[in-house]
Amino acid sequence: DTAVSQTPKYLVTQMGNDKSIKCEQNLGHDTMYWYKQDSKKFLKIMFSYNNKELIINETVPNRFSPKSPDKAHLNLHINSLELGDSAVYFCASSQEQGGGETQYFGPGTRLLVL
Amino acid sequence: AQSVSQHNHHVILSEAASLELGCNYSYGGTVNLFWYVQYPGQHLQLLLKYFSGDPLVKGIKGFEAEFIKSKFSFNLRKPSVQWSDTAEYFCAVKRPHGGGNKITFGTGTQLKVEL
């Protein structure tokens, strides 16, 4: 069974469209994350949710809106897509207990904006 | 703000060569340290981590890393690399107190192992 899953795996879309990426974890973790990995492989955190509550919101355009319907899901909705949004988006989860917890990553969603 | 530096961006080695990838961080307080690996086309996987105890940490696939607090370093080592170690390696740092669960990743080191 896949611990952290993301759909879709690939997403090709036109500029200006709105799209969503879904993430689900079956590890029972209470914290989930979204990361963006650019073409140079630089990995940067975007958001973190703990028990459905937003706890990290990095400097991300407000076109990006995370939604956590329950602690096993963290979806990412992107409005008015731009060329610069092309990247690989990784979801991750962890069970936070005060330090040292491992983050488990999903397979990534490769977004290409044309 | 904390930062993580990986000075080697691209490393090319022959099989059986020894590996050391550098990682330095800027935060002076208590830190948790991680090395993740990303094989071509795949997601990140944890190689090893340090959060307390013995500063020499053993990970999977023969990797180890040493935490040297005085040098703010957490270098990754492997005595003899294999072709299958070709991947991108990321060092990451977390502040367990006051960091808000945030992990900061380094820019990555691309390792290519040639036969």
Tab-separated table of C-alpha atoms in Angstrom:
chain	number	residue	atom	x	y	z
A	1	ASP	CA	0.000	0.000	0.000
A	2	THR	CA	1.258	3.461	-0.891
A	3	ALA	CA	1.886	5.504	2.250
A	4	VAL	CA	1.574	8.956	0.661
A	5	SER	CA	-0.214	9.174	-2.642
A	6	GLN	CA	-0.782	12.081	-4.987
A	7	THR	CA	-3.038	12.539	-7.980
A	8	PRO	CA	-2.515	13.264	-10.737
A	9	LYS	CA	1.043	12.184	-11.393
A	10	TYR	CA	1.300	14.412	-14.447
A	11	LEU	CA	-0.644	17.573	-15.202
A	12	VAL	CA	-0.319	19.591	-18.396
A	13	THR	CA	-2.493	22.664	-18.663
A	14	GLN	CA	-2.823	26.089	-20.218
A	15	MET	CA	-1.965	29.376	-18.570
A	16	GLY	CA	-4.881	30.908	-16.741
A	17	ASN	CA	-6.551	27.608	-15.864
A	18	ASP	CA	-7.416	26.482	-12.349
A	19	LYS	CA	-6.245	23.049	-11.222
A	20	SER	CA	-6.121	20.917	-8.090
A	21	ILE	CA	-3.671	18.317	-6.848
A	22	LYS	CA	-4.786	15.808	-4.264
A	23	CYS	CA	-2.769	14.151	-1.531
A	24	GLU	CA	-3.681	11.366	0.814
A	25	GLN	CA	-1.666	9.602	3.498
A	26	ASN	CA	-2.585	6.345	5.205
A	27	LEU	CA	0.103	6.504	7.879
A	28	GLY	CA	-2.093	8.057	10.528
A	29	HIS	CA	0.143	11.119	10.637
A	30	ASP	CA	-1.165	14.400	11.971
A	31	THR	CA	0.950	16.758	9.862
A	32	MET	CA	1.017	17.172	6.110
A	33	TYR	CA	3.057	19.391	3.812
A	34	TRP	CA	3.285	20.708	0.284
A	35	TYR	CA	6.674	21.335	-1.308
A	36	LYS	CA	7.595	22.788	-4.676
A	37	GLN	CA	10.666	21.502	-6.507
A	38	ASP	CA	11.805	23.719	-9.347
A	39	SER	CA	13.744	22.824	-12.474
A	40	LYS	CA	17.018	23.158	-10.586
A	41	LYS	CA	15.792	20.583	-8.050
A	42	PHE	CA	15.542	23.197	-5.296
A	43	LEU	CA	12.954	22.007	-2.795
A	44	LYS	CA	10.981	24.615	-0.892
A	45	ILE	CA	8.179	24.198	1.574
A	46	MET	CA	4.906	25.909	0.707
A	47	PHE	CA	2.428	24.875	3.385
A	48	SER	CA	2.090	22.686	6.430
A	49	TYR	CA	-1.087	21.544	8.140
A	50	ASN	CA	-1.381	19.925	11.550
A	51	ASN	CA	-4.694	18.273	12.315
A	52	LYS	CA	-6.390	20.311	9.576
A	53	GLU	CA	-4.947	23.563	10.889
A	54	LEU	CA	-2.543	25.675	8.831
A	55	ILE	CA	0.759	26.052	10.688
A	56	ILE	CA	3.249	26.989	7.977
A	57	ASN	CA	2.460	29.326	5.112
A	58	GLU	CA	5.579	30.391	3.310
A	59	THR	CA	5.744	33.235	0.849
A	60	VAL	CA	3.477	31.716	-1.738
A	61	PRO	CA	1.151	33.637	-4.090
A	62	ASN	CA	-2.416	33.607	-2.856
A	63	ARG	CA	-3.356	31.832	-6.084
A	64	PHE	CA	-2.251	28.740	-4.172
A	65	SER	CA	-4.761	27.578	-1.602
A	66	PRO	CA	-4.367	24.407	0.435
A	67	LYS	CA	-7.407	22.606	1.772
A	68	SER	CA	-7.439	19.893	4.398
A	69	PRO	CA	-10.823	18.188	4.689
A	70	ASP	CA	-9.407	15.804	7.297
A	71	LYS	CA	-5.993	14.988	8.675
A	72	ALA	CA	-5.379	12.285	6.065
A	73	HIS	CA	-5.868	14.636	3.109
A	74	LEU	CA	-4.224	17.853	2.008
A	75	ASN	CA	-5.211	19.171	-1.392
A	76	LEU	CA	-3.620	22.033	-3.284
A	77	HIS	CA	-5.705	24.260	-5.489
A	78	ILE	CA	-4.023	26.645	-7.887
A	79	ASN	CA	-5.898	29.490	-9.561
A	80	SER	CA	-4.893	31.335	-12.722
A	81	LEU	CA	-1.907	29.148	-13.464
A	82	GLU	CA	1.250	30.869	-14.707
A	83	LEU	CA	4.253	29.564	-16.618
A	84	GLY	CA	6.399	29.875	-13.497
A	85	ASP	CA	4.169	27.426	-11.662
A	86	SER	CA	5.649	24.607	-13.730
A	87	ALA	CA	7.429	22.376	-11.248
A	88	VAL	CA	7.150	19.129	-9.367
A	89	TYR	CA	4.910	19.387	-6.331
A	90	PHE	CA	5.525	16.956	-3.503
A	91	CYS	CA	3.195	16.170	-0.664
A	92	ALA	CA	4.650	14.809	2.583
A	93	SER	CA	3.452	13.773	6.006
A	94	SER	CA	4.910	13.217	9.451
A	95	GLN	CA	3.841	12.475	12.999
A	96	GLU	CA	5.124	15.438	14.959
A	97	GLN	CA	6.243	14.640	18.476
A	98	GLY	CA	8.648	17.455	19.204
A	99	GLY	CA	11.592	16.704	16.978
A	100	GLY	CA	13.368	14.223	14.782
A	101	GLU	CA	10.308	12.998	12.969
A	102	THR	CA	10.777	11.741	9.455
A	103	GLN	CA	8.759	13.226	6.655
A	104	TYR	CA	7.424	10.712	4.162
A	105	PHE	CA	7.076	12.004	0.641
A	106	GLY	CA	4.604	11.242	-2.081
A	107	PRO	CA	5.665	10.438	-5.654
A	108	GLY	CA	5.221	14.001	-6.845
A	109	THR	CA	2.954	15.718	-9.343
A	110	ARG	CA	4.709	17.062	-12.415
A	111	LEU	CA	2.906	20.223	-13.454
A	112	LEU	CA	3.614	21.799	-16.824
A	113	VAL	CA	1.923	25.069	-17.667
A	114	LEU	CA	1.904	25.941	-21.361
B	1	ALA	CA	16.638	32.730	9.020
B	2	GLN	CA	18.179	29.334	8.987
B	3	SER	CA	19.882	28.154	5.840
B	4	VAL	CA	21.402	24.940	4.648
B	5	SER	CA	24.398	24.892	2.335
B	6	GLN	CA	25.511	22.048	0.157
B	7	HIS	CA	28.685	23.184	-1.505
B	8	ASN	CA	29.032	20.363	-4.007
B	9	HIS	CA	26.360	20.779	-6.653
B	10	HIS	CA	27.592	18.056	-8.995
B	11	VAL	CA	29.820	15.126	-8.070
B	12	ILE	CA	31.030	12.471	-10.471
B	13	LEU	CA	32.694	9.351	-9.098
B	14	SER	CA	33.754	5.968	-10.359
B	15	GLU	CA	32.300	2.864	-8.793
B	16	ALA	CA	34.052	1.848	-5.563
B	17	ALA	CA	35.270	5.384	-4.909
B	18	SER	CA	34.610	6.925	-1.523
B	19	LEU	CA	32.002	9.644	-1.154
B	20	GLU	CA	31.705	12.638	1.088
B	21	LEU	CA	29.025	15.271	0.537
B	22	GLY	CA	29.200	18.431	2.560
B	23	CYS	CA	26.330	20.016	4.451
B	24	ASN	CA	26.498	23.100	6.665
B	25	TYR	CA	23.680	24.908	8.409
B	26	SER	CA	23.451	28.341	9.918
B	27	TYR	CA	21.256	27.920	12.992
B	28	GLY	CA	23.049	27.815	16.343
B	29	GLY	CA	20.431	26.154	18.529
B	30	THR	CA	19.224	22.593	18.772
B	31	VAL	CA	18.687	21.067	15.350
B	32	ASN	CA	17.470	17.858	13.812
B	33	LEU	CA	19.400	16.876	10.714
B	34	PHE	CA	18.413	14.719	7.775
B	35	TRP	CA	19.761	13.387	4.524
B	36	TYR	CA	17.256	12.495	1.835
B	37	VAL	CA	17.914	10.856	-1.520
B	38	GLN	CA	15.937	11.287	-4.720
B	39	TYR	CA	16.594	8.666	-7.384
B	40	PRO	CA	15.878	9.720	-10.975
B	41	GLY	CA	12.153	10.222	-11.463
B	42	GLN	CA	11.298	9.219	-7.919
B	43	HIS	CA	10.240	10.872	-4.676
B	44	LEU	CA	12.465	11.746	-1.753
B	45	GLN	CA	13.389	8.968	0.643
B	46	LEU	CA	15.078	9.269	4.011
B	47	LEU	CA	18.655	8.019	4.134
B	48	LEU	CA	19.377	8.849	7.745
B	49	LYS	CA	18.675	11.368	10.464
B	50	TYR	CA	20.171	12.763	13.628
B	51	PHE	CA	18.335	14.321	16.528
B	52	SER	CA	20.313	13.292	19.610
B	53	GLY	CA	22.871	10.817	20.909
B	54	ASP	CA	25.804	9.419	18.966
B	55	PRO	CA	26.836	12.057	16.411
B	56	LEU	CA	27.848	9.339	13.960
B	57	VAL	CA	24.656	8.129	12.362
B	58	LYS	CA	24.308	5.026	10.244
B	59	GLY	CA	21.683	4.976	7.523
B	60	ILE	CA	20.415	2.700	4.824
B	61	LYS	CA	22.473	1.383	1.901
B	62	GLY	CA	25.796	1.828	3.690
B	63	PHE	CA	25.534	5.585	4.149
B	64	GLU	CA	26.582	7.361	7.312
B	65	ALA	CA	26.801	10.963	8.433
B	66	GLU	CA	28.635	12.739	11.225
B	67	PHE	CA	27.204	15.662	13.139
B	68	ILE	CA	29.960	18.065	14.178
B	69	LYS	CA	28.286	20.729	16.279
B	70	SER	CA	31.320	23.027	16.411
B	71	LYS	CA	31.446	23.114	12.630
B	72	PHE	CA	27.660	23.262	12.082
B	73	SER	CA	28.149	20.370	9.711
B	74	PHE	CA	26.458	17.092	8.886
B	75	ASN	CA	28.455	15.524	6.074
B	76	LEU	CA	27.280	12.389	4.315
B	77	ARG	CA	29.747	9.582	3.624
B	78	LYS	CA	29.904	6.226	1.962
B	79	PRO	CA	33.157	4.244	1.720
B	80	SER	CA	32.430	2.653	-1.656
B	81	VAL	CA	29.751	3.953	-4.020
B	82	GLN	CA	27.817	1.900	-6.534
B	83	TRP	CA	26.310	2.824	-9.874
B	84	SER	CA	22.873	2.568	-8.247
B	85	ASP	CA	23.781	5.439	-5.892
B	86	THR	CA	23.379	7.855	-8.798
B	87	ALA	CA	20.799	10.299	-7.465
B	88	GLU	CA	20.202	13.740	-6.006
B	89	TYR	CA	21.064	14.067	-2.316
B	90	PHE	CA	19.452	16.646	-0.066
B	91	CYS	CA	20.546	17.725	3.367
B	92	ALA	CA	17.784	19.149	5.568
B	93	VAL	CA	17.583	20.876	8.927
B	94	LYS	CA	14.718	21.241	11.345
B	95	ARG	CA	14.479	23.275	14.507
B	96	PRO	CA	12.506	21.152	16.973
B	97	HIS	CA	11.851	24.132	19.217
B	98	GLY	CA	10.428	27.232	17.643
B	99	GLY	CA	10.784	26.108	14.058
B	100	GLY	CA	7.119	25.254	13.623
B	101	ASN	CA	7.756	21.822	12.088
B	102	LYS	CA	9.480	23.470	9.176
B	103	ILE	CA	12.287	21.608	7.449
B	104	THR	CA	14.707	23.622	5.362
B	105	PHE	CA	16.347	21.753	2.530
B	106	GLY	CA	19.700	22.410	0.943
B	107	THR	CA	19.944	22.946	-2.787
B	108	GLY	CA	20.926	19.340	-3.373
B	109	THR	CA	23.985	17.549	-4.718
B	110	GLN	CA	23.681	15.573	-7.900
B	111	LEU	CA	25.818	12.451	-7.698
B	112	LYS	CA	26.682	10.492	-10.805
B	113	VAL	CA	28.489	7.200	-10.397
B	114	GLU	CA	30.186	5.891	-13.496
B	115	LEU	CA	30.949	2.249	-14.188
